């Protein structure tokens, strides 16, 4: 009797360290894509001598190093599709990837841009500022792309003198900007308003949502959630500061932070995976619809000669390619 071959069951979802150590020549600060087969990761030397701007693309099978040129560090990547990808970073740099080549854009500022988000190819937002620069720095910074040029947005009220770190929206008419001193700006239609003032105890580094009625903001040892109108604290135990947050689907959330902090919200409960690799400082996370990605590395130390170490990790089923580009 011939017994037919039975395929092995798929491996259970787990964390895989895709790159760490000196596999890359820069810290990795942001990851984003359109799905499992179109992933971009960016970063750079952060002032280390001899380093280059880092931009990677994963097509589901292999990693490729893109060539944006320069030595600036990209702090964030986002877009609307594989041919509409924005990368922003130090020196006010804004670069656009159209699927084949980069185009440099004039931001009009020299301040670091820490975050970017796009609603469409003709509607994108970037934010930045000088940490602890107060009103003497180029702070309260929000830029808008209308398909032709980037222009600065004037926010209502007196200047607050705060650096803005991230921007995300359910749409361009339902947009959030977070930053220093617990700042949360919410744009509804054409109107901007401060929300949750005094709720956050520290700087908020990232905002991301599963929908317009499930929006998260993180920073320090706090995770905040909004139903679209009211912010509240999430009951979660954190032993390190959290830097990044992302959604895969409503109620399916991941946060990452210092010391390899990793927690996932599953069926209403937070699963702490702090004791699992990677252990390095993690700066950002992103959900591709099937898995979560996390990136980071040596992005805290002062500039010095030599390479910075970068980390790329993934939580999901299967194993992805780990051959450095």
PDB file of C-alpha atoms in Angstrom:
ATOM      1  CA  UNK A   1       0.000   0.000   0.000  1.00  0.00           C
ATOM      2  CA  UNK A   2       1.394   3.384  -0.970  1.00  0.00           C
ATOM      3  CA  UNK A   3       0.900   6.043   1.641  1.00  0.00           C
ATOM      4  CA  UNK A   4       0.568   9.464   0.003  1.00  0.00           C
ATOM      5  CA  UNK A   5       2.984  12.123   1.162  1.00  0.00           C
ATOM      6  CA  UNK A   6       1.460  14.476   3.659  1.00  0.00           C
ATOM      7  CA  UNK A   7       2.819  18.038   3.502  1.00  0.00           C
ATOM      8  CA  UNK A   8       4.186  19.402   6.730  1.00  0.00           C
ATOM      9  CA  UNK A   9       1.774  21.700   8.541  1.00  0.00           C
ATOM     10  CA  UNK A  10       2.645  25.389   8.254  1.00  0.00           C
ATOM     11  CA  UNK A  11       4.855  26.714  11.002  1.00  0.00           C
ATOM     12  CA  UNK A  12       3.068  28.636  13.701  1.00  0.00           C
ATOM     13  CA  UNK A  13       3.547  32.418  13.572  1.00  0.00           C
ATOM     14  CA  UNK A  14       6.740  33.511  15.346  1.00  0.00           C
ATOM     15  CA  UNK A  15       9.279  36.312  15.467  1.00  0.00           C
ATOM     16  CA  UNK A  16      12.101  36.053  12.923  1.00  0.00           C
ATOM     17  CA  UNK A  17      15.152  38.308  13.085  1.00  0.00           C
ATOM     18  CA  UNK A  18      15.681  39.028   9.398  1.00  0.00           C
ATOM     19  CA  UNK A  19      18.727  41.327   9.779  1.00  0.00           C
ATOM     20  CA  UNK A  20      20.761  42.439  12.761  1.00  0.00           C
ATOM     21  CA  UNK A  21      24.365  43.126  13.723  1.00  0.00           C
ATOM     22  CA  UNK A  22      26.419  44.441  10.818  1.00  0.00           C
ATOM     23  CA  UNK A  23      24.248  42.958   8.067  1.00  0.00           C
ATOM     24  CA  UNK A  24      23.171  46.529   7.278  1.00  0.00           C
ATOM     25  CA  UNK A  25      25.249  49.700   7.448  1.00  0.00           C
ATOM     26  CA  UNK A  26      22.732  51.915   9.213  1.00  0.00           C
ATOM     27  CA  UNK A  27      19.975  52.011  11.773  1.00  0.00           C
ATOM     28  CA  UNK A  28      16.539  51.105  10.401  1.00  0.00           C
ATOM     29  CA  UNK A  29      13.904  53.566  11.557  1.00  0.00           C
ATOM     30  CA  UNK A  30      10.736  52.909   9.577  1.00  0.00           C
ATOM     31  CA  UNK A  31       9.035  50.127   7.639  1.00  0.00           C
ATOM     32  CA  UNK A  32       5.972  50.327   5.404  1.00  0.00           C
ATOM     33  CA  UNK A  33       4.550  48.722   2.304  1.00  0.00           C
ATOM     34  CA  UNK A  34       1.486  47.734   0.371  1.00  0.00           C
ATOM     35  CA  UNK A  35       1.483  44.096   1.484  1.00  0.00           C
ATOM     36  CA  UNK A  36       3.714  41.071   2.150  1.00  0.00           C
ATOM     37  CA  UNK A  37       5.277  41.315  -1.323  1.00  0.00           C
ATOM     38  CA  UNK A  38       6.034  45.046  -1.298  1.00  0.00           C
ATOM     39  CA  UNK A  39       7.901  46.209   1.799  1.00  0.00           C
ATOM     40  CA  UNK A  40      10.146  49.247   2.222  1.00  0.00           C
ATOM     41  CA  UNK A  41      12.548  49.818   5.139  1.00  0.00           C
ATOM     42  CA  UNK A  42      14.523  53.041   5.580  1.00  0.00           C
ATOM     43  CA  UNK A  43      17.098  54.625   7.871  1.00  0.00           C
ATOM     44  CA  UNK A  44      20.707  55.677   7.631  1.00  0.00           C
ATOM     45  CA  UNK A  45      23.955  56.588   9.372  1.00  0.00           C
ATOM     46  CA  UNK A  46      22.580  59.223  11.787  1.00  0.00           C
ATOM     47  CA  UNK A  47      25.736  61.290  11.437  1.00  0.00           C
ATOM     48  CA  UNK A  48      28.236  58.420  11.477  1.00  0.00           C
ATOM     49  CA  UNK A  49      31.048  59.046   9.012  1.00  0.00           C
ATOM     50  CA  UNK A  50      31.110  56.978   5.850  1.00  0.00           C
ATOM     51  CA  UNK A  51      27.444  56.033   5.983  1.00  0.00           C
ATOM     52  CA  UNK A  52      24.828  56.393   3.270  1.00  0.00           C
ATOM     53  CA  UNK A  53      21.098  56.971   3.241  1.00  0.00           C
ATOM     54  CA  UNK A  54      19.439  53.583   3.682  1.00  0.00           C
ATOM     55  CA  UNK A  55      16.448  52.468   1.609  1.00  0.00           C
ATOM     56  CA  UNK A  56      15.543  48.795   1.125  1.00  0.00           C
ATOM     57  CA  UNK A  57      12.774  47.081  -0.841  1.00  0.00           C
ATOM     58  CA  UNK A  58      11.525  43.515  -0.294  1.00  0.00           C
ATOM     59  CA  UNK A  59       9.428  41.927  -3.063  1.00  0.00           C
ATOM     60  CA  UNK A  60       8.374  38.871  -1.092  1.00  0.00           C
ATOM     61  CA  UNK A  61      11.386  36.839  -2.250  1.00  0.00           C
ATOM     62  CA  UNK A  62      14.510  39.025  -2.250  1.00  0.00           C
ATOM     63  CA  UNK A  63      15.805  42.222  -0.724  1.00  0.00           C
ATOM     64  CA  UNK A  64      17.109  45.006  -2.929  1.00  0.00           C
ATOM     65  CA  UNK A  65      18.986  48.105  -1.866  1.00  0.00           C
ATOM     66  CA  UNK A  66      17.617  51.206  -3.541  1.00  0.00           C
ATOM     67  CA  UNK A  67      19.898  54.129  -4.360  1.00  0.00           C
ATOM     68  CA  UNK A  68      18.447  57.425  -3.127  1.00  0.00           C
ATOM     69  CA  UNK A  69      21.947  58.917  -2.767  1.00  0.00           C
ATOM     70  CA  UNK A  70      23.163  61.206  -0.026  1.00  0.00           C
ATOM     71  CA  UNK A  71      24.136  60.675   3.581  1.00  0.00           C
ATOM     72  CA  UNK A  72      21.000  61.952   5.274  1.00  0.00           C
ATOM     73  CA  UNK A  73      18.948  59.581   7.386  1.00  0.00           C
ATOM     74  CA  UNK A  74      15.394  58.753   6.439  1.00  0.00           C
ATOM     75  CA  UNK A  75      13.201  58.702   9.546  1.00  0.00           C
ATOM     76  CA  UNK A  76       9.948  57.569   7.957  1.00  0.00           C
ATOM     77  CA  UNK A  77       8.445  55.951   4.888  1.00  0.00           C
ATOM     78  CA  UNK A  78       4.822  55.802   3.755  1.00  0.00           C
ATOM     79  CA  UNK A  79       2.741  56.110   0.620  1.00  0.00           C
ATOM     80  CA  UNK A  80      -0.301  54.895  -1.257  1.00  0.00           C
ATOM     81  CA  UNK A  81       1.170  52.227  -3.554  1.00  0.00           C
ATOM     82  CA  UNK A  82       4.378  50.715  -4.954  1.00  0.00           C
ATOM     83  CA  UNK A  83       4.769  53.669  -7.318  1.00  0.00           C
ATOM     84  CA  UNK A  84       3.892  56.360  -4.769  1.00  0.00           C
ATOM     85  CA  UNK A  85       6.290  56.112  -1.821  1.00  0.00           C
ATOM     86  CA  UNK A  86       7.512  59.042   0.281  1.00  0.00           C
ATOM     87  CA  UNK A  87      10.673  59.002   2.404  1.00  0.00           C
ATOM     88  CA  UNK A  88      11.523  61.900   4.730  1.00  0.00           C
ATOM     89  CA  UNK A  89      14.367  62.665   7.102  1.00  0.00           C
ATOM     90  CA  UNK A  90      17.206  64.858   8.238  1.00  0.00           C
ATOM     91  CA  UNK A  91      17.854  68.242   6.678  1.00  0.00           C
ATOM     92  CA  UNK A  92      14.214  68.493   5.652  1.00  0.00           C
ATOM     93  CA  UNK A  93      14.802  65.883   2.967  1.00  0.00           C
ATOM     94  CA  UNK A  94      11.805  64.558   1.034  1.00  0.00           C
ATOM     95  CA  UNK A  95      12.357  61.893  -1.617  1.00  0.00           C
ATOM     96  CA  UNK A  96       9.681  60.229  -3.737  1.00  0.00           C
ATOM     97  CA  UNK A  97       9.992  56.718  -5.211  1.00  0.00           C
ATOM     98  CA  UNK A  98       7.836  56.095  -8.292  1.00  0.00           C
ATOM     99  CA  UNK A  99       8.626  52.400  -8.586  1.00  0.00           C
ATOM    100  CA  UNK A 100      11.695  52.967 -10.750  1.00  0.00           C
ATOM    101  CA  UNK A 101      13.553  56.076  -9.579  1.00  0.00           C
ATOM    102  CA  UNK A 102      13.764  58.734  -6.899  1.00  0.00           C
ATOM    103  CA  UNK A 103      12.765  62.379  -7.256  1.00  0.00           C
ATOM    104  CA  UNK A 104      13.953  64.919  -4.706  1.00  0.00           C
ATOM    105  CA  UNK A 105      11.377  67.445  -3.482  1.00  0.00           C
ATOM    106  CA  UNK A 106      11.909  70.878  -1.968  1.00  0.00           C
ATOM    107  CA  UNK A 107      10.424  70.854   1.526  1.00  0.00           C
ATOM    108  CA  UNK A 108      11.265  74.503   2.172  1.00  0.00           C
ATOM    109  CA  UNK A 109      12.770  73.610   5.563  1.00  0.00           C
ATOM    110  CA  UNK A 110      16.071  72.291   6.889  1.00  0.00           C
ATOM    111  CA  UNK A 111      14.556  70.852  10.060  1.00  0.00           C
ATOM    112  CA  UNK A 112      14.351  67.071  10.398  1.00  0.00           C
ATOM    113  CA  UNK A 113      11.111  65.621   9.091  1.00  0.00           C
ATOM    114  CA  UNK A 114      10.170  62.727  11.370  1.00  0.00           C
ATOM    115  CA  UNK A 115       6.978  61.490   9.775  1.00  0.00           C
ATOM    116  CA  UNK A 116       5.001  61.284   6.528  1.00  0.00           C
ATOM    117  CA  UNK A 117       1.616  59.906   5.465  1.00  0.00           C
ATOM    118  CA  UNK A 118      -0.276  60.040   2.182  1.00  0.00           C
ATOM    119  CA  UNK A 119      -3.979  59.926   1.386  1.00  0.00           C
ATOM    120  CA  UNK A 120      -3.455  59.927  -2.398  1.00  0.00           C
ATOM    121  CA  UNK A 121      -0.714  60.762  -4.929  1.00  0.00           C
ATOM    122  CA  UNK A 122      -1.863  64.391  -4.775  1.00  0.00           C
ATOM    123  CA  UNK A 123      -2.478  64.608  -1.028  1.00  0.00           C
ATOM    124  CA  UNK A 124       0.345  63.878   1.417  1.00  0.00           C
ATOM    125  CA  UNK A 125       1.460  65.221   4.795  1.00  0.00           C
ATOM    126  CA  UNK A 126       4.852  65.502   6.508  1.00  0.00           C
ATOM    127  CA  UNK A 127       5.725  66.656  10.027  1.00  0.00           C
ATOM    128  CA  UNK A 128       8.894  67.560  11.884  1.00  0.00           C
ATOM    129  CA  UNK A 129      10.655  69.912  14.230  1.00  0.00           C
ATOM    130  CA  UNK A 130      13.595  70.493  16.538  1.00  0.00           C
ATOM    131  CA  UNK A 131      13.336  68.490  19.780  1.00  0.00           C
ATOM    132  CA  UNK A 132      13.280  70.817  22.781  1.00  0.00           C
ATOM    133  CA  UNK A 133      13.766  73.711  20.371  1.00  0.00           C
ATOM    134  CA  UNK A 134      10.804  75.626  21.717  1.00  0.00           C
ATOM    135  CA  UNK A 135       9.656  78.661  19.774  1.00  0.00           C
ATOM    136  CA  UNK A 136      13.247  79.364  18.706  1.00  0.00           C
ATOM    137  CA  UNK A 137      13.388  76.162  16.647  1.00  0.00           C
ATOM    138  CA  UNK A 138      11.446  75.411  13.490  1.00  0.00           C
ATOM    139  CA  UNK A 139       8.651  73.697  15.379  1.00  0.00           C
ATOM    140  CA  UNK A 140       4.897  73.154  15.098  1.00  0.00           C
ATOM    141  CA  UNK A 141       5.807  71.925  11.628  1.00  0.00           C
ATOM    142  CA  UNK A 142       3.178  70.452   9.295  1.00  0.00           C
ATOM    143  CA  UNK A 143       3.701  70.311   5.517  1.00  0.00           C
ATOM    144  CA  UNK A 144       1.162  69.422   2.838  1.00  0.00           C
ATOM    145  CA  UNK A 145       1.664  68.075  -0.697  1.00  0.00           C
ATOM    146  CA  UNK A 146      -1.050  68.962  -3.220  1.00  0.00           C
ATOM    147  CA  UNK A 147       0.413  67.159  -6.198  1.00  0.00           C
ATOM    148  CA  UNK A 148       2.474  70.153  -7.281  1.00  0.00           C
ATOM    149  CA  UNK A 149       4.387  71.485  -4.253  1.00  0.00           C
ATOM    150  CA  UNK A 150       4.941  71.120  -0.531  1.00  0.00           C
ATOM    151  CA  UNK A 151       3.662  74.044   1.534  1.00  0.00           C
ATOM    152  CA  UNK A 152       3.586  74.785   5.230  1.00  0.00           C
ATOM    153  CA  UNK A 153       0.310  74.574   7.135  1.00  0.00           C
ATOM    154  CA  UNK A 154      -0.375  77.240   9.762  1.00  0.00           C
ATOM    155  CA  UNK A 155      -1.969  75.680  12.823  1.00  0.00           C
ATOM    156  CA  UNK A 156      -4.507  77.652  14.861  1.00  0.00           C
ATOM    157  CA  UNK A 157      -3.596  79.540  18.026  1.00  0.00           C
ATOM    158  CA  UNK A 158      -0.261  80.711  19.375  1.00  0.00           C
ATOM    159  CA  UNK A 159       2.848  78.672  18.511  1.00  0.00           C
ATOM    160  CA  UNK A 160       3.389  75.855  20.989  1.00  0.00           C
ATOM    161  CA  UNK A 161       7.060  75.362  20.105  1.00  0.00           C
ATOM    162  CA  UNK A 162       6.799  71.581  19.864  1.00  0.00           C
ATOM    163  CA  UNK A 163       8.375  69.111  17.490  1.00  0.00           C
ATOM    164  CA  UNK A 164       5.884  66.930  15.666  1.00  0.00           C
ATOM    165  CA  UNK A 165       6.928  63.302  15.207  1.00  0.00           C
ATOM    166  CA  UNK A 166       4.271  61.418  13.264  1.00  0.00           C
ATOM    167  CA  UNK A 167       1.169  61.908  11.164  1.00  0.00           C
ATOM    168  CA  UNK A 168      -1.545  59.403  10.229  1.00  0.00           C
ATOM    169  CA  UNK A 169      -5.075  59.612   8.977  1.00  0.00           C
ATOM    170  CA  UNK A 170      -8.133  57.535   8.274  1.00  0.00           C
ATOM    171  CA  UNK A 171      -8.464  60.116   5.492  1.00  0.00           C
ATOM    172  CA  UNK A 172      -7.119  63.577   4.766  1.00  0.00           C
ATOM    173  CA  UNK A 173     -10.223  64.943   6.496  1.00  0.00           C
ATOM    174  CA  UNK A 174      -9.612  62.790   9.591  1.00  0.00           C
ATOM    175  CA  UNK A 175      -5.918  63.332  10.303  1.00  0.00           C
ATOM    176  CA  UNK A 176      -3.765  63.101  13.452  1.00  0.00           C
ATOM    177  CA  UNK A 177      -0.393  64.661  14.293  1.00  0.00           C
ATOM    178  CA  UNK A 178       1.479  63.780  17.515  1.00  0.00           C
ATOM    179  CA  UNK A 179       4.625  65.115  19.130  1.00  0.00           C
ATOM    180  CA  UNK A 180       6.370  66.639  22.107  1.00  0.00           C
ATOM    181  CA  UNK A 181       4.666  67.227  25.452  1.00  0.00           C
ATOM    182  CA  UNK A 182       1.833  64.855  24.632  1.00  0.00           C
ATOM    183  CA  UNK A 183       0.692  66.904  21.643  1.00  0.00           C
ATOM    184  CA  UNK A 184      -2.225  65.485  19.651  1.00  0.00           C
ATOM    185  CA  UNK A 185      -3.614  67.558  16.785  1.00  0.00           C
ATOM    186  CA  UNK A 186      -6.742  66.266  15.070  1.00  0.00           C
ATOM    187  CA  UNK A 187      -7.812  67.617  11.681  1.00  0.00           C
ATOM    188  CA  UNK A 188     -11.507  67.175  10.939  1.00  0.00           C
ATOM    189  CA  UNK A 189     -12.387  68.502   7.536  1.00  0.00           C
ATOM    190  CA  UNK A 190     -10.564  71.817   7.308  1.00  0.00           C
ATOM    191  CA  UNK A 191     -10.413  72.422  11.074  1.00  0.00           C
ATOM    192  CA  UNK A 192      -7.536  71.605  13.426  1.00  0.00           C
ATOM    193  CA  UNK A 193      -7.963  71.121  17.180  1.00  0.00           C
ATOM    194  CA  UNK A 194      -5.865  69.898  20.103  1.00  0.00           C
ATOM    195  CA  UNK A 195      -7.165  66.712  21.720  1.00  0.00           C
ATOM    196  CA  UNK A 196      -6.226  64.838  24.885  1.00  0.00           C
ATOM    197  CA  UNK A 197      -4.299  67.835  26.220  1.00  0.00           C
ATOM    198  CA  UNK A 198      -2.648  66.837  29.495  1.00  0.00           C
ATOM    199  CA  UNK A 199      -3.472  63.137  29.117  1.00  0.00           C
ATOM    200  CA  UNK A 200      -0.071  62.013  27.851  1.00  0.00           C
ATOM    201  CA  UNK A 201       2.739  62.171  30.391  1.00  0.00           C
ATOM    202  CA  UNK A 202       5.549  62.226  27.818  1.00  0.00           C
ATOM    203  CA  UNK A 203       6.318  62.866  24.169  1.00  0.00           C
ATOM    204  CA  UNK A 204       4.153  60.898  21.760  1.00  0.00           C
ATOM    205  CA  UNK A 205       6.315  59.360  19.047  1.00  0.00           C
ATOM    206  CA  UNK A 206       3.852  57.514  16.808  1.00  0.00           C
ATOM    207  CA  UNK A 207       0.190  57.541  15.844  1.00  0.00           C
ATOM    208  CA  UNK A 208      -1.558  54.850  13.800  1.00  0.00           C
ATOM    209  CA  UNK A 209      -5.049  53.538  13.475  1.00  0.00           C
ATOM    210  CA  UNK A 210      -7.027  50.464  12.519  1.00  0.00           C
ATOM    211  CA  UNK A 211      -9.870  52.784  11.490  1.00  0.00           C
ATOM    212  CA  UNK A 212     -11.170  56.243  12.277  1.00  0.00           C
ATOM    213  CA  UNK A 213     -12.764  54.845  15.430  1.00  0.00           C
ATOM    214  CA  UNK A 214      -9.683  52.945  16.677  1.00  0.00           C
ATOM    215  CA  UNK A 215      -6.620  55.196  16.744  1.00  0.00           C
ATOM    216  CA  UNK A 216      -3.516  54.638  18.892  1.00  0.00           C
ATOM    217  CA  UNK A 217      -0.785  57.043  20.020  1.00  0.00           C
ATOM    218  CA  UNK A 218       2.301  55.917  21.962  1.00  0.00           C
ATOM    219  CA  UNK A 219       5.244  57.408  23.806  1.00  0.00           C
ATOM    220  CA  UNK A 220       7.069  57.006  27.098  1.00  0.00           C
ATOM    221  CA  UNK A 221       5.265  54.259  28.995  1.00  0.00           C
ATOM    222  CA  UNK A 222       1.833  55.081  27.697  1.00  0.00           C
ATOM    223  CA  UNK A 223      -0.445  53.719  25.029  1.00  0.00           C
ATOM    224  CA  UNK A 224      -3.452  55.912  24.267  1.00  0.00           C
ATOM    225  CA  UNK A 225      -6.503  55.008  22.214  1.00  0.00           C
ATOM    226  CA  UNK A 226      -9.222  57.158  20.655  1.00  0.00           C
ATOM    227  CA  UNK A 227     -12.647  56.188  19.374  1.00  0.00           C
ATOM    228  CA  UNK A 228     -12.475  59.157  17.024  1.00  0.00           C
ATOM    229  CA  UNK A 229     -13.563  61.709  19.591  1.00  0.00           C
ATOM    230  CA  UNK A 230     -12.215  60.817  23.046  1.00  0.00           C
ATOM    231  CA  UNK A 231      -8.739  59.672  24.109  1.00  0.00           C
ATOM    232  CA  UNK A 232      -8.089  57.333  27.019  1.00  0.00           C
ATOM    233  CA  UNK A 233      -5.250  55.320  28.554  1.00  0.00           C
ATOM    234  CA  UNK A 234      -4.886  51.683  27.529  1.00  0.00           C
ATOM    235  CA  UNK A 235      -4.441  49.354  30.501  1.00  0.00           C
ATOM    236  CA  UNK A 236      -1.110  47.770  29.660  1.00  0.00           C
ATOM    237  CA  UNK A 237       2.006  46.962  31.681  1.00  0.00           C
ATOM    238  CA  UNK A 238       5.185  48.412  30.172  1.00  0.00           C
ATOM    239  CA  UNK A 239       8.701  47.983  31.561  1.00  0.00           C
ATOM    240  CA  UNK A 240      10.396  50.020  28.817  1.00  0.00           C
ATOM    241  CA  UNK A 241       9.392  53.038  26.753  1.00  0.00           C
ATOM    242  CA  UNK A 242       7.306  52.367  23.662  1.00  0.00           C
ATOM    243  CA  UNK A 243       8.161  54.030  20.339  1.00  0.00           C
ATOM    244  CA  UNK A 244       6.016  52.485  17.624  1.00  0.00           C
ATOM    245  CA  UNK A 245       2.482  51.235  17.063  1.00  0.00           C
ATOM    246  CA  UNK A 246       0.703  49.707  14.073  1.00  0.00           C
ATOM    247  CA  UNK A 247      -2.500  47.879  13.140  1.00  0.00           C
ATOM    248  CA  UNK A 248      -3.109  44.863  10.953  1.00  0.00           C
ATOM    249  CA  UNK A 249      -6.862  44.858  11.390  1.00  0.00           C
ATOM    250  CA  UNK A 250      -9.369  46.200  13.928  1.00  0.00           C
ATOM    251  CA  UNK A 251      -8.302  44.962  17.350  1.00  0.00           C
ATOM    252  CA  UNK A 252      -5.048  43.509  15.988  1.00  0.00           C
ATOM    253  CA  UNK A 253      -2.284  45.846  17.112  1.00  0.00           C
ATOM    254  CA  UNK A 254       1.462  45.723  17.790  1.00  0.00           C
ATOM    255  CA  UNK A 255       3.688  48.043  19.812  1.00  0.00           C
ATOM    256  CA  UNK A 256       7.505  48.105  19.960  1.00  0.00           C
ATOM    257  CA  UNK A 257      10.104  49.978  21.974  1.00  0.00           C
ATOM    258  CA  UNK A 258      13.400  50.011  23.799  1.00  0.00           C
ATOM    259  CA  UNK A 259      15.196  46.831  24.790  1.00  0.00           C
ATOM    260  CA  UNK A 260      13.267  44.779  22.280  1.00  0.00           C
ATOM    261  CA  UNK A 261       9.877  45.654  23.754  1.00  0.00           C
ATOM    262  CA  UNK A 262       7.199  43.877  21.695  1.00  0.00           C
ATOM    263  CA  UNK A 263       3.547  43.409  22.567  1.00  0.00           C
ATOM    264  CA  UNK A 264       0.605  42.386  20.403  1.00  0.00           C
ATOM    265  CA  UNK A 265      -3.100  42.885  21.016  1.00  0.00           C
ATOM    266  CA  UNK A 266      -4.904  39.626  20.222  1.00  0.00           C
ATOM    267  CA  UNK A 267      -8.581  38.984  21.010  1.00  0.00           C
ATOM    268  CA  UNK A 268      -8.651  41.866  23.457  1.00  0.00           C
ATOM    269  CA  UNK A 269      -5.545  40.815  25.438  1.00  0.00           C
ATOM    270  CA  UNK A 270      -1.974  42.079  25.189  1.00  0.00           C
ATOM    271  CA  UNK A 271       0.678  39.394  24.641  1.00  0.00           C
ATOM    272  CA  UNK A 272       4.101  40.400  25.980  1.00  0.00           C
ATOM    273  CA  UNK A 273       6.979  39.068  23.836  1.00  0.00           C
ATOM    274  CA  UNK A 274       9.736  41.072  25.508  1.00  0.00           C
ATOM    275  CA  UNK A 275      11.819  37.941  26.182  1.00  0.00           C
ATOM    276  CA  UNK A 276      11.911  36.946  22.498  1.00  0.00           C
ATOM    277  CA  UNK A 277      14.429  38.162  19.920  1.00  0.00           C
ATOM    278  CA  UNK A 278      15.140  40.775  18.733  1.00  0.00           C
ATOM    279  CA  UNK A 279      16.432  42.408  21.909  1.00  0.00           C
ATOM    280  CA  UNK A 280      17.712  45.625  20.301  1.00  0.00           C
ATOM    281  CA  UNK A 281      15.978  48.989  20.556  1.00  0.00           C
ATOM    282  CA  UNK A 282      13.004  48.992  18.194  1.00  0.00           C
ATOM    283  CA  UNK A 283      11.838  52.246  16.636  1.00  0.00           C
ATOM    284  CA  UNK A 284       8.848  51.340  14.474  1.00  0.00           C
ATOM    285  CA  UNK A 285       6.413  48.617  13.458  1.00  0.00           C
ATOM    286  CA  UNK A 286       4.016  48.041  10.557  1.00  0.00           C
ATOM    287  CA  UNK A 287       1.398  45.436   9.674  1.00  0.00           C
ATOM    288  CA  UNK A 288       1.307  44.027   6.133  1.00  0.00           C
ATOM    289  CA  UNK A 289      -2.105  42.402   6.539  1.00  0.00           C
ATOM    290  CA  UNK A 290      -0.609  39.002   7.382  1.00  0.00           C
ATOM    291  CA  UNK A 291       2.384  39.776   9.601  1.00  0.00           C
ATOM    292  CA  UNK A 292       3.931  42.518  11.697  1.00  0.00           C
ATOM    293  CA  UNK A 293       7.352  43.993  10.926  1.00  0.00           C
ATOM    294  CA  UNK A 294       9.594  45.744  13.462  1.00  0.00           C
ATOM    295  CA  UNK A 295      12.755  47.784  12.837  1.00  0.00           C
ATOM    296  CA  UNK A 296      15.406  49.554  14.874  1.00  0.00           C
ATOM    297  CA  UNK A 297      19.032  49.110  15.895  1.00  0.00           C
ATOM    298  CA  UNK A 298      21.670  51.536  17.100  1.00  0.00           C
ATOM    299  CA  UNK A 299      19.817  54.818  16.737  1.00  0.00           C
ATOM    300  CA  UNK A 300      20.470  56.203  20.224  1.00  0.00           C
ATOM    301  CA  UNK A 301      24.255  56.618  20.435  1.00  0.00           C
ATOM    302  CA  UNK A 302      26.064  59.777  19.349  1.00  0.00           C
ATOM    303  CA  UNK A 303      27.667  59.900  15.880  1.00  0.00           C
ATOM    304  CA  UNK A 304      31.051  58.223  15.597  1.00  0.00           C
ATOM    305  CA  UNK A 305      33.232  56.627  12.908  1.00  0.00           C
ATOM    306  CA  UNK A 306      32.021  53.275  11.617  1.00  0.00           C
ATOM    307  CA  UNK A 307      28.748  51.525  10.910  1.00  0.00           C
ATOM    308  CA  UNK A 308      25.573  51.633  12.907  1.00  0.00           C
ATOM    309  CA  UNK A 309      23.814  48.332  13.392  1.00  0.00           C
ATOM    310  CA  UNK A 310      20.323  47.927  12.004  1.00  0.00           C
ATOM    311  CA  UNK A 311      17.557  45.488  12.889  1.00  0.00           C
ATOM    312  CA  UNK A 312      14.695  44.167  10.772  1.00  0.00           C
ATOM    313  CA  UNK A 313      12.342  41.573  12.295  1.00  0.00           C
ATOM    314  CA  UNK A 314       9.003  40.019  11.382  1.00  0.00           C
ATOM    315  CA  UNK A 315       6.214  38.281  13.300  1.00  0.00           C
ATOM    316  CA  UNK A 316       4.199  35.890  11.182  1.00  0.00           C
ATOM    317  CA  UNK A 317       3.963  32.479   9.621  1.00  0.00           C
ATOM    318  CA  UNK A 318       6.818  31.165   7.490  1.00  0.00           C
ATOM    319  CA  UNK A 319      10.306  32.514   6.990  1.00  0.00           C
ATOM    320  CA  UNK A 320      11.281  35.436   4.783  1.00  0.00           C
ATOM    321  CA  UNK A 321      14.591  35.875   2.952  1.00  0.00           C
ATOM    322  CA  UNK A 322      17.452  37.043   5.155  1.00  0.00           C
ATOM    323  CA  UNK A 323      20.146  37.627   2.546  1.00  0.00           C
ATOM    324  CA  UNK A 324      21.409  41.220   2.900  1.00  0.00           C
ATOM    325  CA  UNK A 325      21.032  43.345  -0.224  1.00  0.00           C
TER     326      UNK A 325
END
